[in-house]
Amino acid sequence: MACVVFRLFRSASALPLRLQYRPVLNGCQSHIARTFATSPSQSSWIPSGRASTTKEVVPQDVLPLNEYINKRTQLRAFRSTIKQVRRLEIGPIASITFENYDLLWIQIQEMLFIEQGGPEQVQDELAAYNPLIPKGSNLSGTLMFGIENVQQRKAMLGTASEPGVLGGVEKCVELMFDRGGAKHRISAIAVESEEIKRSTPEGRTSAVHFLRFDFTPEQKSAFGSRQEGDTYIEITHPNYRYYTRLSTSTVQSLSQDFD
């Protein structure tokens, strides 16, 4: 059953060239909540229900391969359900998934299942994915560009010899919300290492970017409050200007990432 339909239209705001992908919800969010409402019987298999901490995955939280295989179908369905709330389309080729402990725990287990690299791989996966888990004062997102056409992908992202039109896009993502008339704007920070840069000075960029949105205490309080107001995620790159409004269910889910 398709839960979300996206409509593309020109915004009537002060930025006429900014386009919005607006989700039209048909009640699927409440169905998701009912389907996977946490209960004592479920906490034994929901990752965050059995974790020693939800700020990072520690080695003792990782299931042995055979145990994960037995629960894999159920956990992958659980992951898909979470993503229906926490994954958003931003324009025709971009999407962002707001990560949390459960999503990244399953991702780590999937990598271990696929590669079966043993204890040494466990440490590598923890080092790769733990920085993406929200730490109580931030939101974390994976921005992806899905471009099937090879020539279009080269033009958008660039090649080793030619720059792409989306170079530096990871520096052009903002989360905006207003609560009770007070407006907040939080710019994304790229999560990357010195060894791995997602965009090069020459203008080439990656199809995947890891982002962090840092909140002040006042912004945390306002974001999770019951005051009326809208929440948007926007890409402000000059060659790709789109924004999407977050549903109430998405905002409620993201609010759980804060202390």
Short mmCIF file of C-alpha atoms in Angstrom, two decimals:
data_model
loop_
_atom_site.label_atom_id
_atom_site.label_comp_id
_atom_site.label_asym_id
_atom_site.label_seq_id
_atom_site.Cartn_x
_atom_site.Cartn_y
_atom_site.Cartn_z
CA MET A 1 0.00 0.00 0.00
CA ALA A 2 1.44 3.33 -1.04
CA CYS A 3 1.38 5.65 1.97
CA VAL A 4 2.93 8.82 0.61
CA VAL A 5 2.35 10.75 -2.61
CA PHE A 6 4.68 13.59 -3.54
CA ARG A 7 3.49 16.69 -5.41
CA LEU A 8 5.92 19.07 -7.06
CA PHE A 9 4.91 22.70 -7.34
CA ARG A 10 6.36 26.18 -7.24
CA SER A 11 6.37 27.73 -3.80
CA ALA A 12 4.30 30.83 -3.28
CA SER A 13 6.91 32.10 -0.84
CA ALA A 14 9.45 34.85 -1.41
CA LEU A 15 11.74 32.39 -3.22
CA PRO A 16 9.93 31.63 -6.49
CA LEU A 17 12.60 29.24 -7.74
CA ARG A 18 12.47 27.08 -4.63
CA LEU A 19 10.42 23.95 -5.19
CA GLN A 20 8.67 21.88 -2.55
CA TYR A 21 8.07 18.17 -2.36
CA ARG A 22 5.01 18.00 -0.12
CA PRO A 23 3.94 14.65 1.37
CA VAL A 24 0.22 13.93 1.27
CA LEU A 25 -0.42 11.52 4.13
CA ASN A 26 -3.30 9.09 4.16
CA GLY A 27 -3.15 7.80 7.70
CA CYS A 28 -0.24 5.41 7.32
CA GLN A 29 1.80 7.07 10.09
CA SER A 30 -0.71 6.14 12.78
CA HIS A 31 -0.86 2.63 11.36
CA ILE A 32 2.92 2.36 11.68
CA ALA A 33 2.80 3.51 15.28
CA ARG A 34 0.13 0.94 16.12
CA THR A 35 1.96 -1.86 14.33
CA PHE A 36 5.26 -1.37 16.17
CA ALA A 37 4.19 0.17 19.46
CA THR A 38 6.79 -0.89 21.99
CA SER A 39 5.58 -3.38 24.58
CA PRO A 40 7.46 -5.49 27.15
CA SER A 41 7.24 -8.52 24.87
CA GLN A 42 8.82 -6.59 21.98
CA SER A 43 11.67 -4.97 23.87
CA SER A 44 13.65 -8.20 23.69
CA TRP A 45 14.10 -7.84 19.91
CA ILE A 46 13.82 -4.08 19.28
CA PRO A 47 17.48 -2.97 19.35
CA SER A 48 17.02 0.13 21.50
CA GLY A 49 14.94 -1.88 23.97
CA ARG A 50 17.88 -4.11 24.84
CA ALA A 51 20.74 -1.60 24.44
CA SER A 52 23.02 -0.62 27.30
CA THR A 53 23.03 2.92 25.83
CA THR A 54 21.32 4.41 22.79
CA LYS A 55 24.12 6.93 22.16
CA GLU A 56 26.36 4.29 20.58
CA VAL A 57 26.46 0.61 19.71
CA VAL A 58 28.88 -1.25 21.98
CA PRO A 59 30.30 -4.72 21.22
CA GLN A 60 28.03 -6.49 23.69
CA ASP A 61 24.98 -5.11 21.85
CA VAL A 62 25.97 -6.90 18.63
CA LEU A 63 24.14 -10.18 18.10
CA PRO A 64 25.98 -13.34 17.08
CA LEU A 65 25.50 -14.01 13.37
CA ASN A 66 23.22 -17.02 13.82
CA GLU A 67 20.96 -15.14 16.23
CA TYR A 68 20.72 -12.18 13.87
CA ILE A 69 19.86 -14.44 10.94
CA ASN A 70 16.95 -15.89 12.94
CA LYS A 71 15.58 -12.39 13.60
CA ARG A 72 16.64 -10.75 10.34
CA THR A 73 13.29 -10.77 8.54
CA GLN A 74 11.52 -9.23 11.52
CA LEU A 75 14.23 -6.62 12.06
CA ARG A 76 14.37 -5.60 8.40
CA ALA A 77 10.61 -5.10 8.43
CA PHE A 78 11.02 -3.00 11.56
CA ARG A 79 13.68 -0.90 9.79
CA SER A 80 11.39 -0.32 6.81
CA THR A 81 8.66 0.83 9.14
CA ILE A 82 10.93 3.34 10.88
CA LYS A 83 12.07 4.72 7.52
CA GLN A 84 8.51 5.39 6.46
CA VAL A 85 8.47 8.04 9.19
CA ARG A 86 12.11 9.20 9.14
CA ARG A 87 12.92 9.19 5.42
CA LEU A 88 11.95 12.22 3.32
CA GLU A 89 12.19 13.06 -0.37
CA ILE A 90 13.72 16.45 -1.13
CA GLY A 91 13.07 17.17 -4.78
CA PRO A 92 13.21 14.61 -7.62
CA ILE A 93 16.57 12.98 -6.88
CA ALA A 94 17.43 13.62 -3.21
CA SER A 95 16.29 12.01 0.02
CA ILE A 96 17.33 12.22 3.65
CA THR A 97 16.95 9.56 6.30
CA PHE A 98 17.17 10.80 9.88
CA GLU A 99 19.20 8.11 11.59
CA ASN A 100 18.74 6.73 15.09
CA TYR A 101 20.13 3.92 17.19
CA ASP A 102 17.75 1.29 15.81
CA LEU A 103 18.47 2.07 12.16
CA LEU A 104 22.23 2.12 12.59
CA TRP A 105 22.30 -0.99 14.80
CA ILE A 106 20.50 -2.88 12.02
CA GLN A 107 22.88 -1.41 9.44
CA ILE A 108 25.86 -2.65 11.45
CA GLN A 109 24.31 -6.11 11.75
CA GLU A 110 23.58 -6.15 8.01
CA MET A 111 27.20 -5.33 7.18
CA LEU A 112 28.36 -8.12 9.47
CA PHE A 113 25.85 -10.49 7.87
CA ILE A 114 26.98 -9.61 4.34
CA GLU A 115 30.74 -9.59 4.85
CA GLN A 116 31.09 -11.99 7.80
CA GLY A 117 34.43 -10.48 8.76
CA GLY A 118 34.44 -11.64 12.37
CA PRO A 119 35.48 -9.65 15.48
CA GLU A 120 37.81 -7.33 13.58
CA GLN A 121 34.96 -6.21 11.34
CA VAL A 122 32.78 -5.48 14.37
CA GLN A 123 35.19 -2.79 15.52
CA ASP A 124 35.40 -1.30 12.03
CA GLU A 125 31.62 -1.08 11.69
CA LEU A 126 31.22 0.48 15.14
CA ALA A 127 33.85 3.08 14.29
CA ALA A 128 32.09 3.87 10.99
CA TYR A 129 28.50 4.12 12.19
CA ASN A 130 28.61 5.23 15.83
CA PRO A 131 29.41 8.87 14.91
CA LEU A 132 26.06 8.95 13.07
CA ILE A 133 23.94 8.03 16.10
CA PRO A 134 22.31 11.12 17.70
CA LYS A 135 24.00 12.00 20.98
CA GLY A 136 21.12 13.79 22.70
CA SER A 137 21.67 17.33 21.38
CA ASN A 138 21.66 16.72 17.65
CA LEU A 139 19.86 15.06 14.78
CA SER A 140 21.74 12.92 12.28
CA GLY A 141 20.86 12.35 8.64
CA THR A 142 22.04 10.45 5.59
CA LEU A 143 21.52 12.51 2.43
CA MET A 144 21.39 10.47 -0.78
CA PHE A 145 21.12 11.33 -4.46
CA GLY A 146 19.51 8.65 -6.58
CA ILE A 147 20.35 9.21 -10.24
CA GLU A 148 19.83 6.19 -12.47
CA ASN A 149 20.96 7.69 -15.76
CA VAL A 150 24.74 7.37 -16.00
CA GLN A 151 25.32 10.54 -17.99
CA GLN A 152 23.05 12.57 -15.74
CA ARG A 153 24.82 11.19 -12.68
CA LYS A 154 28.21 12.25 -14.07
CA ALA A 155 26.90 15.71 -14.84
CA MET A 156 25.33 16.15 -11.41
CA LEU A 157 28.06 14.61 -9.24
CA GLY A 158 31.11 15.04 -11.44
CA THR A 159 33.94 12.74 -12.49
CA ALA A 160 37.66 12.57 -11.87
CA SER A 161 38.21 14.98 -14.77
CA GLU A 162 35.01 17.07 -14.80
CA PRO A 163 33.29 18.93 -11.92
CA GLY A 164 29.64 18.26 -11.18
CA VAL A 165 26.92 20.83 -10.68
CA LEU A 166 26.24 19.66 -7.09
CA GLY A 167 29.73 20.14 -5.67
CA GLY A 168 29.56 21.25 -2.02
CA VAL A 169 25.90 20.32 -1.64
CA GLU A 170 26.50 18.91 1.84
CA LYS A 171 27.15 22.48 3.02
CA CYS A 172 23.77 23.63 1.70
CA VAL A 173 21.26 21.71 3.83
CA GLU A 174 19.18 23.42 6.52
CA LEU A 175 16.52 22.41 9.01
CA MET A 176 14.00 25.17 9.70
CA PHE A 177 11.14 25.30 12.17
CA ASP A 178 8.96 27.83 13.92
CA ARG A 179 7.23 27.34 17.25
CA GLY A 180 4.90 29.93 18.69
CA GLY A 181 6.12 32.51 16.20
CA ALA A 182 9.84 32.02 16.98
CA LYS A 183 11.82 30.91 13.92
CA HIS A 184 14.86 28.62 14.04
CA ARG A 185 17.32 27.67 11.29
CA ILE A 186 20.00 25.00 11.79
CA SER A 187 22.65 24.38 9.13
CA ALA A 188 23.90 20.85 8.58
CA ILE A 189 27.48 19.91 9.43
CA ALA A 190 29.12 17.28 7.24
CA VAL A 191 30.31 14.23 9.16
CA GLU A 192 33.48 13.10 7.42
CA SER A 193 37.08 12.22 8.10
CA GLU A 194 40.29 13.77 6.85
CA GLU A 195 40.82 10.66 4.74
CA ILE A 196 37.35 10.69 3.15
CA LYS A 197 35.96 13.95 1.78
CA ARG A 198 32.51 13.79 0.22
CA SER A 199 33.19 16.79 -2.03
CA THR A 200 36.51 17.71 -3.62
CA PRO A 201 37.85 21.22 -4.28
CA GLU A 202 37.56 20.41 -7.99
CA GLY A 203 33.77 20.12 -7.71
CA ARG A 204 33.22 16.38 -7.60
CA THR A 205 30.79 15.15 -4.93
CA SER A 206 29.41 11.89 -3.59
CA ALA A 207 25.93 10.44 -3.95
CA VAL A 208 25.88 9.91 -0.16
CA HIS A 209 26.53 12.48 2.58
CA PHE A 210 26.39 12.09 6.35
CA LEU A 211 25.05 15.16 8.14
CA ARG A 212 24.61 16.41 11.70
CA PHE A 213 22.26 19.12 12.95
CA ASP A 214 23.41 20.55 16.30
CA PHE A 215 20.76 22.08 18.57
CA THR A 216 21.09 24.54 21.43
CA PRO A 217 19.12 23.73 24.60
CA GLU A 218 16.56 26.36 23.61
CA GLN A 219 16.18 24.86 20.13
CA LYS A 220 15.76 21.36 21.56
CA SER A 221 13.01 22.56 23.86
CA ALA A 222 11.24 24.43 21.09
CA PHE A 223 11.48 21.61 18.54
CA GLY A 224 9.77 19.09 20.80
CA SER A 225 7.19 21.48 22.21
CA ARG A 226 3.48 21.26 21.46
CA GLN A 227 3.39 24.80 20.14
CA GLU A 228 2.00 25.17 16.65
CA GLY A 229 4.44 25.66 13.81
CA ASP A 230 5.91 24.11 10.66
CA THR A 231 9.16 22.22 10.18
CA TYR A 232 11.07 22.00 6.90
CA ILE A 233 14.25 20.44 5.54
CA GLU A 234 15.76 22.41 2.66
CA ILE A 235 18.61 22.07 0.19
CA THR A 236 19.78 25.57 -0.74
CA HIS A 237 22.42 24.71 -3.35
CA PRO A 238 22.16 27.16 -6.29
CA ASN A 239 21.76 24.24 -8.70
CA TYR A 240 19.29 22.29 -6.55
CA ARG A 241 16.81 24.25 -4.45
CA TYR A 242 14.07 22.12 -2.93
CA TYR A 243 12.44 21.79 0.44
CA THR A 244 10.06 19.38 2.16
CA ARG A 245 7.73 19.85 5.10
CA LEU A 246 8.06 17.34 7.94
CA SER A 247 4.88 15.66 9.12
CA THR A 248 3.80 15.73 12.76
CA SER A 249 4.71 12.03 13.04
CA THR A 250 8.23 12.72 11.75
CA VAL A 251 8.74 15.61 14.16
CA GLN A 252 7.54 13.46 17.05
CA SER A 253 9.92 10.68 16.08
CA LEU A 254 12.90 13.04 15.78
CA SER A 255 12.09 14.62 19.14
CA GLN A 256 12.82 11.27 20.75
CA ASP A 257 16.48 11.64 19.69
CA PHE A 258 17.04 14.38 22.27
CA ASP A 259 17.86 13.96 25.96
#
